[in-house]
CSV table of C-alpha atoms and ligand atoms in Angstrom, one decimal:
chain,number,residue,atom,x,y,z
A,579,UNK,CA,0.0,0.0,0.0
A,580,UNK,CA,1.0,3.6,-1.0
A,581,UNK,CA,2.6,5.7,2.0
A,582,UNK,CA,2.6,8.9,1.7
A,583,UNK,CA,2.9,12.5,3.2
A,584,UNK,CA,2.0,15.9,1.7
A,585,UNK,CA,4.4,18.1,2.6
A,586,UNK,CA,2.8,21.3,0.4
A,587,UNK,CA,-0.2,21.1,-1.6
A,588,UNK,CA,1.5,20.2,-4.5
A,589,UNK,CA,4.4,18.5,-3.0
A,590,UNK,CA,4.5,15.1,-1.7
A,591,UNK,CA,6.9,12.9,0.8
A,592,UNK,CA,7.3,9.7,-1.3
A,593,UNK,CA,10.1,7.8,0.3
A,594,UNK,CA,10.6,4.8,3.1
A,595,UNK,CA,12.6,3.6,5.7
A,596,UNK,CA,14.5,0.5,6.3
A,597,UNK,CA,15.1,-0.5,10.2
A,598,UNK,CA,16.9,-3.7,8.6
A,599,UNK,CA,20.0,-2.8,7.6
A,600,UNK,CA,22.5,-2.9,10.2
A,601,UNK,CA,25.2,-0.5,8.7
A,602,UNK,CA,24.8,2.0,6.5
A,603,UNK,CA,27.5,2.0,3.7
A,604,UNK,CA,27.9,-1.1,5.5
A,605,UNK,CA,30.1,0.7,7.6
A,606,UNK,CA,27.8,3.0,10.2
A,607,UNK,CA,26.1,1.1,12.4
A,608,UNK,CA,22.2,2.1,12.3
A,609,UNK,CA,20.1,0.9,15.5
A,610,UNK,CA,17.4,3.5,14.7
A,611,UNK,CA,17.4,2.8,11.1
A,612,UNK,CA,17.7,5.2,8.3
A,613,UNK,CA,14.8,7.2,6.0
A,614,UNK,CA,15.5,7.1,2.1
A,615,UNK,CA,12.9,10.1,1.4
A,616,UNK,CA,12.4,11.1,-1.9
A,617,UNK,CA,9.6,13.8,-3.3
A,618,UNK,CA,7.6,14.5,-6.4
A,619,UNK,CA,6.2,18.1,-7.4
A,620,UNK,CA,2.9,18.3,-9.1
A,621,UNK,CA,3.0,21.1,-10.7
A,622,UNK,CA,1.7,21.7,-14.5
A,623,UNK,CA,4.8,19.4,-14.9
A,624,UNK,CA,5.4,16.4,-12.8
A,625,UNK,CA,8.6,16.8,-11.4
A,626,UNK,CA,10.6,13.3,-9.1
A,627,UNK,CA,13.1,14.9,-7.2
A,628,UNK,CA,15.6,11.9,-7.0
A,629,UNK,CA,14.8,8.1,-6.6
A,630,UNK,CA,15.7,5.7,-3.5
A,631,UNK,CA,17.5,3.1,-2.2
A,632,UNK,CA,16.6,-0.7,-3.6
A,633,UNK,CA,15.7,-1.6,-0.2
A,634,UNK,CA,12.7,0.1,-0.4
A,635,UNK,CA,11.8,-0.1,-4.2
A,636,UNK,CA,8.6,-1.6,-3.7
A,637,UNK,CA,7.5,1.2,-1.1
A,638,UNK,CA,8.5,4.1,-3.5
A,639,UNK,CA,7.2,2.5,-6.3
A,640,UNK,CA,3.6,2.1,-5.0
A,641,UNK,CA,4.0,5.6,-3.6
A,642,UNK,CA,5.1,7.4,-7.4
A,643,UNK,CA,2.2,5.6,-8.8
A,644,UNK,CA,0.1,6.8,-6.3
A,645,UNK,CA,1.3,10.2,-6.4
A,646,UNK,CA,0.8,10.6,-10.3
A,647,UNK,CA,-2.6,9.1,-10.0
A,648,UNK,CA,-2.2,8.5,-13.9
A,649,UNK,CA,-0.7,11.3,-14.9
A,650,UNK,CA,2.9,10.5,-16.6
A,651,UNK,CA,6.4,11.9,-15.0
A,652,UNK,CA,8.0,14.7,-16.8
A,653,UNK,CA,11.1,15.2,-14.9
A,654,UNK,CA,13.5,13.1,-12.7
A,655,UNK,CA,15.8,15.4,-10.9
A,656,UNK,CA,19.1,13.9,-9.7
A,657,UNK,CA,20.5,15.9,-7.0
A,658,UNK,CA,23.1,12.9,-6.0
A,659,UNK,CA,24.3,9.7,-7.7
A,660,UNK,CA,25.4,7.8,-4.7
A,661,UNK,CA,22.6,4.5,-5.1
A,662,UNK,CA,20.9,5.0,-1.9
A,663,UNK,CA,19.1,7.9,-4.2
A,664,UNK,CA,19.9,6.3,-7.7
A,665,UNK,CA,19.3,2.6,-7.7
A,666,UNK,CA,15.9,3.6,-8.7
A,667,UNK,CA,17.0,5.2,-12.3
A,668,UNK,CA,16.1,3.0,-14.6
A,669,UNK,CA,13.0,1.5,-13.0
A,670,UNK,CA,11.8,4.8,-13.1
A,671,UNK,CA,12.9,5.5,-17.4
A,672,UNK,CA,11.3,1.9,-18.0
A,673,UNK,CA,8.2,2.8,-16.6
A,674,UNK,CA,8.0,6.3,-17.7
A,675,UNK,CA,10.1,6.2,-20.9
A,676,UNK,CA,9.7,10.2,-22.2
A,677,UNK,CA,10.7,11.2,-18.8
A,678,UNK,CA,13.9,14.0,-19.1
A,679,UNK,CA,16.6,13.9,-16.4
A,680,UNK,CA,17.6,16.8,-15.0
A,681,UNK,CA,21.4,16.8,-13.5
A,682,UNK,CA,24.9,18.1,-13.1
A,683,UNK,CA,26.9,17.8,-16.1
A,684,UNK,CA,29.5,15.7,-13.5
A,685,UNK,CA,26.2,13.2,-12.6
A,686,UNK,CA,25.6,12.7,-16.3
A,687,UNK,CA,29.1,11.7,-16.4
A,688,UNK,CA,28.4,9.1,-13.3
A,689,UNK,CA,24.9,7.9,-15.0
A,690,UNK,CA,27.5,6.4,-17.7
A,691,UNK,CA,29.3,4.8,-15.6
A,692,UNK,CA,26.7,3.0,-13.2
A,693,UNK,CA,24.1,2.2,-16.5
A,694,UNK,CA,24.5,2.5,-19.8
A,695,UNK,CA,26.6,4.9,-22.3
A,696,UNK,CA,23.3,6.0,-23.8
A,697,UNK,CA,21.8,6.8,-20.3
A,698,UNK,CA,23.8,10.0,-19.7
A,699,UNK,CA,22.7,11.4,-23.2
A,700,UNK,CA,19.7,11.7,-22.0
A,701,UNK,CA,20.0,14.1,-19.6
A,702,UNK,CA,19.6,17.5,-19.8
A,703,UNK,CA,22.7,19.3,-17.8
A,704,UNK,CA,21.8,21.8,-15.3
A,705,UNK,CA,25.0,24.7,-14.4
A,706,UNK,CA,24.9,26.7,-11.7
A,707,UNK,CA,22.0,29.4,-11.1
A,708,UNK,CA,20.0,27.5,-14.2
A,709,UNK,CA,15.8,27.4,-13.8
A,710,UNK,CA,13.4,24.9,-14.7
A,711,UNK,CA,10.1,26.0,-14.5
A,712,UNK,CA,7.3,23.8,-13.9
A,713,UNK,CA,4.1,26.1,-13.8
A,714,UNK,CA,3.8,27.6,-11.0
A,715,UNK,CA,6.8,26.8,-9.7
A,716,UNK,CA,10.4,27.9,-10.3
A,717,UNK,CA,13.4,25.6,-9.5
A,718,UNK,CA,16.7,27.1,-9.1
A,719,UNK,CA,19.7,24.6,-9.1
A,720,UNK,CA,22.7,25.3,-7.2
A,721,UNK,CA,25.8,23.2,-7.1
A,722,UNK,CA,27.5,21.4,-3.9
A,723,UNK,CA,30.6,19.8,-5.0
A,724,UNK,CA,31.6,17.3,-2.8
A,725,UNK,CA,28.9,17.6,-0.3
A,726,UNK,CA,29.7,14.7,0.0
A,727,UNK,CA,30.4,13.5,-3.7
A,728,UNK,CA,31.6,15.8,-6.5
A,729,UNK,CA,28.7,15.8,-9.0
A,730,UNK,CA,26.3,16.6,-6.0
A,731,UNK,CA,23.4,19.8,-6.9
A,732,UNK,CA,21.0,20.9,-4.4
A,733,UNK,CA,17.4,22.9,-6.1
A,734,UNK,CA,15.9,25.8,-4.5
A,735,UNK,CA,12.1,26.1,-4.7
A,736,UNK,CA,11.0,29.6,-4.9
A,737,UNK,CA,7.4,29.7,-4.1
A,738,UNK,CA,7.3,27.3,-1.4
A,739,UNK,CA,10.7,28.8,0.0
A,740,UNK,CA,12.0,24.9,0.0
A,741,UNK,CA,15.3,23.8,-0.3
A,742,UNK,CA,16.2,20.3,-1.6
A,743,UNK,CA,19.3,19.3,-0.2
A,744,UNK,CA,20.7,16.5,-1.0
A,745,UNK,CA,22.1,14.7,1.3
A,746,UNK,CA,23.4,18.0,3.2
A,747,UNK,CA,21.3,18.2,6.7
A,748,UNK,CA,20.2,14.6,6.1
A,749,UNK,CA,20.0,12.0,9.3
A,750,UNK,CA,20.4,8.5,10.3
A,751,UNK,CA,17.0,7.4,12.2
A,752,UNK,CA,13.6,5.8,10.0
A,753,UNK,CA,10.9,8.2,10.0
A,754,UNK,CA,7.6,6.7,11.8
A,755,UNK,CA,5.0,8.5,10.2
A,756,UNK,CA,6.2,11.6,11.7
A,757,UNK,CA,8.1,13.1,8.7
A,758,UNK,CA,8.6,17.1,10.1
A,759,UNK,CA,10.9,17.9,12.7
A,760,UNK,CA,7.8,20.4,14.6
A,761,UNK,CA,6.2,16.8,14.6
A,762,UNK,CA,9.2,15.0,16.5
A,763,UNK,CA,10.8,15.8,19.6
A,764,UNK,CA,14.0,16.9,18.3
A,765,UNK,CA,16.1,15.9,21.1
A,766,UNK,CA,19.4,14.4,22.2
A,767,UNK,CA,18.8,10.6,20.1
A,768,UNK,CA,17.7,12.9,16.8
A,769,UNK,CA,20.8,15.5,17.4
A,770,UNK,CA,23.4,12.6,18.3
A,771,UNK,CA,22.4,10.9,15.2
A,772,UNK,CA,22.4,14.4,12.9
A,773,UNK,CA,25.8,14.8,14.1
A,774,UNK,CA,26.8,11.4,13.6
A,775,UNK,CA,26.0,11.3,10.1
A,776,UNK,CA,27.4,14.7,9.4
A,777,UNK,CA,30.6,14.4,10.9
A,778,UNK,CA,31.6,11.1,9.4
A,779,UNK,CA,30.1,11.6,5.8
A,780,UNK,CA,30.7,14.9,5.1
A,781,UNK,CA,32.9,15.7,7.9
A,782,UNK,CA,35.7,15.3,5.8
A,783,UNK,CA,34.8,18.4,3.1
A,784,UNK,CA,33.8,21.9,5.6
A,785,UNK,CA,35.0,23.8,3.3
A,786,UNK,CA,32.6,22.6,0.3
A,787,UNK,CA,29.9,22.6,3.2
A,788,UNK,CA,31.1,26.6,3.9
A,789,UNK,CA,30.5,26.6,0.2
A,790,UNK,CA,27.4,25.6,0.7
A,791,UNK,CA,25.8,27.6,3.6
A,792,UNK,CA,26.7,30.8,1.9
A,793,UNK,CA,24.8,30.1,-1.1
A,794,UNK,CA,22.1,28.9,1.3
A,795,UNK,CA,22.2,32.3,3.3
A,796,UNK,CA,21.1,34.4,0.2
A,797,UNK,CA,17.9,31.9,-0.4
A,798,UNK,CA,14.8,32.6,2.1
A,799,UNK,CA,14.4,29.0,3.5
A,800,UNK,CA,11.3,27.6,5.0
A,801,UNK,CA,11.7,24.0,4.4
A,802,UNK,CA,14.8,22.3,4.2
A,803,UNK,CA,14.3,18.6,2.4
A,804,UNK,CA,16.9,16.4,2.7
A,805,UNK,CA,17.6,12.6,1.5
A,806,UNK,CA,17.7,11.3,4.8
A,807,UNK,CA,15.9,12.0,7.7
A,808,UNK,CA,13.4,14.4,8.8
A,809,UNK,CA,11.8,18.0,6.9
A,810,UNK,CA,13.2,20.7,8.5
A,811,UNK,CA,10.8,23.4,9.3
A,812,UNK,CA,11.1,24.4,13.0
A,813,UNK,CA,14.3,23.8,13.8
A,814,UNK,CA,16.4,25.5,10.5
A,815,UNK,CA,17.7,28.3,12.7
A,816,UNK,CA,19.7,25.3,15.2
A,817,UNK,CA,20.2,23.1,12.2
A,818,UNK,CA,22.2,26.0,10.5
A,819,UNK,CA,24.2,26.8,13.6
A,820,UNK,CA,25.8,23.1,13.9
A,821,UNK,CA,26.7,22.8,10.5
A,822,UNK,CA,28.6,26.2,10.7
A,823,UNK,CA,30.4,24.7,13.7
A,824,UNK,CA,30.7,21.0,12.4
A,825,UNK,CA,32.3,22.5,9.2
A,826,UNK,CA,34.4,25.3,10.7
A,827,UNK,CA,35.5,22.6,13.0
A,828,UNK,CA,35.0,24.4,15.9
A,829,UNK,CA,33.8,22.1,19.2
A,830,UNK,CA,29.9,22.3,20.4
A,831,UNK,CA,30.8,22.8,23.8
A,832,UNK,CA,33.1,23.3,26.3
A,833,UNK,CA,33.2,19.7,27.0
A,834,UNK,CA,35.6,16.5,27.8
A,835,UNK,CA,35.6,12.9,26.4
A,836,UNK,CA,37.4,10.6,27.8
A,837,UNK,CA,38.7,7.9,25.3
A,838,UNK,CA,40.1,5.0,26.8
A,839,UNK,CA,40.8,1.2,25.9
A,840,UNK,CA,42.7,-0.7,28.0
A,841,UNK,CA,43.5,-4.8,28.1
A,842,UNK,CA,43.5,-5.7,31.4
A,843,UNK,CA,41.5,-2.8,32.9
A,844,UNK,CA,44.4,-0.4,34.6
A,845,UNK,CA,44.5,2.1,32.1
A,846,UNK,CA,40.8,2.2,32.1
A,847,UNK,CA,41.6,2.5,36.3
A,848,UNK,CA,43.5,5.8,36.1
A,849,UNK,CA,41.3,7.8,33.7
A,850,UNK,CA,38.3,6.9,35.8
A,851,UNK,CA,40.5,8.3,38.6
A,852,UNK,CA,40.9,11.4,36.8
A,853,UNK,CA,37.2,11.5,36.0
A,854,UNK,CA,36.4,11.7,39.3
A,855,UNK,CA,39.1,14.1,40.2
A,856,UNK,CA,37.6,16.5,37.2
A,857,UNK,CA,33.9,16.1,38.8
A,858,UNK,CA,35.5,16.7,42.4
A,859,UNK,CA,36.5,20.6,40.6
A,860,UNK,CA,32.7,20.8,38.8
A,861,UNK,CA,33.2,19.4,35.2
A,862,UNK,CA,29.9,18.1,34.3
A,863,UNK,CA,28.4,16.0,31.9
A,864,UNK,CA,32.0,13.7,30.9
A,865,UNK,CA,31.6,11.4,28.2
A,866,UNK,CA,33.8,8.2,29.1
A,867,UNK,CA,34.3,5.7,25.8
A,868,UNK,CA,35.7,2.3,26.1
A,869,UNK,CA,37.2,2.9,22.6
A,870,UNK,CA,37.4,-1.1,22.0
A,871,UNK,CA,33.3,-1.3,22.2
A,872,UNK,CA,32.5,2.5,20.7
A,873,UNK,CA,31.9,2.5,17.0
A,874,UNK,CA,34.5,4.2,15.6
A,875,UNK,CA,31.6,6.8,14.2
A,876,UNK,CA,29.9,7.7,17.7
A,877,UNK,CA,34.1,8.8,18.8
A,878,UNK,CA,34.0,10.9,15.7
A,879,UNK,CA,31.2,12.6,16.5
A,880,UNK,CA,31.9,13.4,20.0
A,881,UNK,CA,35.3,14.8,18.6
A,882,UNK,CA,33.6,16.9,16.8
A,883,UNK,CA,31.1,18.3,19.4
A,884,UNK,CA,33.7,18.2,22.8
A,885,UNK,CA,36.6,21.0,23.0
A,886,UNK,CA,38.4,18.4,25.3
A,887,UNK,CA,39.9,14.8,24.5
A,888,UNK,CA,41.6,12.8,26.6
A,889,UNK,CA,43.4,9.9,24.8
A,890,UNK,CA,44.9,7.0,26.8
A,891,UNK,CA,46.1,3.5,25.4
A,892,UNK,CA,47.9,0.8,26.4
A,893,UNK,CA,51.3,0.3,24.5
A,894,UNK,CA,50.9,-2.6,22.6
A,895,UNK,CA,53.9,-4.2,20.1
A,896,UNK,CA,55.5,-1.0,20.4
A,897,UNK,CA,52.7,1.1,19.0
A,898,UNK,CA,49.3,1.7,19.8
A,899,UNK,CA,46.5,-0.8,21.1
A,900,UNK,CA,45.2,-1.2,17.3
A,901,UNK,CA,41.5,0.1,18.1
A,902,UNK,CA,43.0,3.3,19.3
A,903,UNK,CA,45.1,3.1,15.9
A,904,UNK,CA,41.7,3.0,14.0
A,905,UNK,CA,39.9,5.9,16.1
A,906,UNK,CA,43.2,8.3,15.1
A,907,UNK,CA,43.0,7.4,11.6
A,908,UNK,CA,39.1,8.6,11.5
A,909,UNK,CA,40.1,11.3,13.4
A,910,UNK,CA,42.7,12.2,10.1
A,911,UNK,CA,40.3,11.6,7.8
A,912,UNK,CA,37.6,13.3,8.5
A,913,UNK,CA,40.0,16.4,9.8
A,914,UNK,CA,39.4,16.9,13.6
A,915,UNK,CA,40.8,20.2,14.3
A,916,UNK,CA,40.8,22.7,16.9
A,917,UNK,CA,40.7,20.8,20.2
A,918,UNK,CA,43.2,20.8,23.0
A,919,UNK,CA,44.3,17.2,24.2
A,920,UNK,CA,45.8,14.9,26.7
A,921,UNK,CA,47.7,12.2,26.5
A,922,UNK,CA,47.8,9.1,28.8
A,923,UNK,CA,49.8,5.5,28.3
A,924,UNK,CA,50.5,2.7,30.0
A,925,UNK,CA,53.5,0.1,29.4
A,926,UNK,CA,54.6,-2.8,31.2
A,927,UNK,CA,58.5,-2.7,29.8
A,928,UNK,CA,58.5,0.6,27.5
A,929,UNK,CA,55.9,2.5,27.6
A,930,UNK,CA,55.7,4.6,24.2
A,931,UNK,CA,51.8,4.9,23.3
A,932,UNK,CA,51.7,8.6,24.2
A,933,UNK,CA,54.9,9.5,22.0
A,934,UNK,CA,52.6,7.8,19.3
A,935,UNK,CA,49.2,9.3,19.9
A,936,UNK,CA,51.2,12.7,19.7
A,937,UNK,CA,52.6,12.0,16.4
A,938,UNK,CA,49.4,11.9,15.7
A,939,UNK,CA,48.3,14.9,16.7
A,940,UNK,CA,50.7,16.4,14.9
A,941,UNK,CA,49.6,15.3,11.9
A,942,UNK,CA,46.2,17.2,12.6
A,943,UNK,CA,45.5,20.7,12.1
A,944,UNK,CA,45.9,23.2,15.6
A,945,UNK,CA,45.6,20.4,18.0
A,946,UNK,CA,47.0,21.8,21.1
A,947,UNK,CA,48.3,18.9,23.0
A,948,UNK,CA,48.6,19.4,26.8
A,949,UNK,CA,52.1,19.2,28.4
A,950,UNK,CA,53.6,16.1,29.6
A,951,UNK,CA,51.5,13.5,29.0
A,952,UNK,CA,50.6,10.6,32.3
A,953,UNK,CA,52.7,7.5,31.7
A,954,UNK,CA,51.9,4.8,33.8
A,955,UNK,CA,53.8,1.4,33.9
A,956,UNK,CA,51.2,-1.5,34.6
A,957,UNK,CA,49.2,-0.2,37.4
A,958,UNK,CA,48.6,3.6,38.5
A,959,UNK,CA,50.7,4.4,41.0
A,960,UNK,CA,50.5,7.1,44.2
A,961,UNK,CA,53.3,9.0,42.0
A,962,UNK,CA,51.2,9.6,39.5
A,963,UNK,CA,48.9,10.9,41.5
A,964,UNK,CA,49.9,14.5,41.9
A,965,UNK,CA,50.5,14.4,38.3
A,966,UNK,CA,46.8,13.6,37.2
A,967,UNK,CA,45.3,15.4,39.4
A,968,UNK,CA,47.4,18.6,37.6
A,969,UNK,CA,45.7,17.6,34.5
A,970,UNK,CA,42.4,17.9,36.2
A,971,UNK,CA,43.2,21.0,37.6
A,972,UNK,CA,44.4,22.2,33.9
A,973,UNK,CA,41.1,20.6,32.3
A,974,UNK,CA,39.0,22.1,35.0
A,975,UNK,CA,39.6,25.4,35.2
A,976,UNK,CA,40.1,25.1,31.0
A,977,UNK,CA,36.4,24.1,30.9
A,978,UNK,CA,34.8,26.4,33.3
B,648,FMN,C1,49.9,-7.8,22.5
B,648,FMN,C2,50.5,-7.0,23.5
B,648,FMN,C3,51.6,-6.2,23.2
B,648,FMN,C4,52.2,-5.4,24.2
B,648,FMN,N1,53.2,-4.6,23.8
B,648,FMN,C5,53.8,-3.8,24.7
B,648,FMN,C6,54.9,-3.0,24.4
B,648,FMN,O1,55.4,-2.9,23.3
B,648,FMN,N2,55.5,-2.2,25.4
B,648,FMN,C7,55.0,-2.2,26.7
B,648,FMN,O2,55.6,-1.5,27.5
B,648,FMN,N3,54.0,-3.0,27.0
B,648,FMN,C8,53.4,-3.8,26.1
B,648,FMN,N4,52.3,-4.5,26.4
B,648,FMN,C9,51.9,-4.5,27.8
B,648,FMN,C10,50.7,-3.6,28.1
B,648,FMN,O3,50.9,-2.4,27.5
B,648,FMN,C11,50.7,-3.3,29.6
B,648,FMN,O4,50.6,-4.5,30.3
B,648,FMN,C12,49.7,-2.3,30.1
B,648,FMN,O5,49.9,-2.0,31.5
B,648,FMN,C13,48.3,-2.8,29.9
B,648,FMN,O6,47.4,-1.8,30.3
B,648,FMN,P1,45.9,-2.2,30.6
B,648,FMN,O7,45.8,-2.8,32.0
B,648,FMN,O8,45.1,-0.9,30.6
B,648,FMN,O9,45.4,-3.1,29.6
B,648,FMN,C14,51.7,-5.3,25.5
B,648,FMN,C15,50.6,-6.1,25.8
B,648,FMN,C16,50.0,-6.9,24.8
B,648,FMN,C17,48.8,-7.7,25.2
B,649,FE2,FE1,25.4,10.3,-0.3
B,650,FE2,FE1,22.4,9.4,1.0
């Protein structure tokens, strides 16, 4: 049965969810799902803006028909041609076969390369600033290179003041029926997830997002429409604040995380020690991860929202305890910048994991790393003491 939601009255929400999949990219894990939304304008023209993931074929399928109540599909827009939006493609040409693609020239490129040759000649190339005008309604086409993919446009709306976005100010998290954010409470589960899915997709390209917001900030948005996740309507204003901190790279808050792993549980000892010593001088709200059980993705994205990071590890073969190794790569991927840090290691014979983790930081831009990092050698000691509780001291009085 069709599912649909009507988001003007001439626009309609014709995508799905999945709350299958475990990862998405089959990399991010996804316990709340994900949303694959996709609309269609019915305008004097009939105008699909983008298709969907396989997964939910059937579901979009039932929902076009239903939306076109007969009529045939003039246009397929293709804001993005990563196949959770283009699987759909050719489904869509068989069953409406005089339907015109509208797309970058760079996606045309792309439809050549995932179908066939004679697939990108059919598209009509959109540049930046060009129209299509659909009757009432006049679509402006921007582009967003590499937000998150090179060939990516986004298409501005003017009479319903509704911006299609891509994948830009997309989510993990299905939708349940409750496709707006006014009709969801947009609280800590909905942010963690906005800013999990920002900061490890697109984290990477802030500059092309900067890109991005400016052209955004001469349009008068109402509705923001993105490919994942809910319709932004209420909470623009806060949605448009964290992206200009997630791509300038500055932190959220004044914050600390705390990430740990340890083998035998003694590193894990001493920064719970130093937790406690940092709520003793009033930090609040510490986020401690056992970096061996986090996702790498949820350590990204509280990299990217706490000013603070505490790193401790283990020495292990002369390096780093490996799932430390994999959370500092991330972090050099996807750029974490900006954040002051402390170092802690531990070592039975020669301790050297901090001299590693701060190569590391080095090799990140304006990453100030705290003086003298902990070393411990099996066990934390009363020695150490004085020393850790300096750093909570430092972080303390740093944070308030
Ligand atoms: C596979 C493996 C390799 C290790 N390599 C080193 C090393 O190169 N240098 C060192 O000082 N300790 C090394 N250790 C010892 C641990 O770093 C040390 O026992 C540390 O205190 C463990 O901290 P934890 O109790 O938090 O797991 C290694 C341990 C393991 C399991
Ligand atoms: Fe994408
Ligand atoms: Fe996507």
């Amino acid at each position: 049965m069709h599912c649909t939601r009507k988001i003007t009255e001439d626009l309609l929400w014709i995508g799905g969810s999945d709350r299958r999949l475990a990862r998405f990219e089959n990399l991010f894990p996804i316990p709340r799902g994900v949303s694959y939304n996709s609309y269609l304008l019915l305008d004097e023209k009939t105008v699909l803006i983008d298709t969907a993931d396989e997964s939910i074929s059937r579901q979009f399928f039932e929902n076009l028909e239903y939306g076109l109540d007969g009529r045939a599909l003039d246009y397929l827009i293709i804001q993005h041609m990563e196949p959770d939006h283009c699987a759909l493609i050719c489904d869509v040409i068989r069953r409406w076969p005089d339907v015109k693609l509208v797309c970058s020239a760079k996606a045309a490129g792309m439809l050549g390369q995932f179908f066939t040759p004679d697939m990108a000649e059919r598209a009509i190339t959109a540049a930046e600033g060009d129209k299509l005008l659909t009757g009432r309604h006049t679509l402006h086409f921007f582009m967003a290179p590499m937000v998150h993919w090179p060939e990516v446009m986004v298409t501005y709306d003017e009479l319903s003041k509704t911006l299609f976005s891509a994948d830009a100010f997309g989510t993990f998290g299905a939708l349940s029926g409750n496709i707006f954010d006014d009709e969801i409470n947009f609280d800590a589960a909905w942010l963690a997830d906005t800013r999990r899915y920002y900061t490890n997709i697109v984290g990477k390209f802030g500059a092309q997002v900067q890109a991005l917001l400016k052209k955004a900030d001469l349009l008068d948005i109402e509705i923001i429409c993105p490919l994942h996740g809910p319709i932004w309507r209420e909470n623009i204003a806060l949605l448009l604040e964290k992206y200009q901190q997630w791509s300038t790279y500055e932190p959220e808050e004044k914050a600390v995380m705390i990430a740990c792993c340890s083998m035998y549980g003694n590193t894990e000892n001493a920064v719970e020690v130093l937790a406690a010593m940092l709520a003793d001088r009033g930090v609040r709200n510490i986020a401690m991860y056992d970096v061996s059980g986090t996702d790498v993705s949820e350590l990204i994205a509280e990299s990217f929202r706490c000013s603070h990071i505490v790193l401790a590890s283990p020495t292990y073969n002369g390096g780093l305890h490996p799932k430390m190794e994999s959370y500092l790569a991330d972090m050099k991927a996807v750029t974490v910048r900006n954040r002051t840090v402390a170092l802690l290691d531990n070592g039975t014979w020669a301790p050297v994991a901090a001299k590693h983790m701060a190569a590391r930081m080095e090799e990140l831009k304006n990453m100030t790393v705290l003086e003298q990092p902990i070393s411990i050698k099996s066990v934390l000691g009363d020695k150490q003491l004085d020393a850790l509780s300096a750093l909570a001291d430092e972080i303390a009085s740093q944070l308030s």
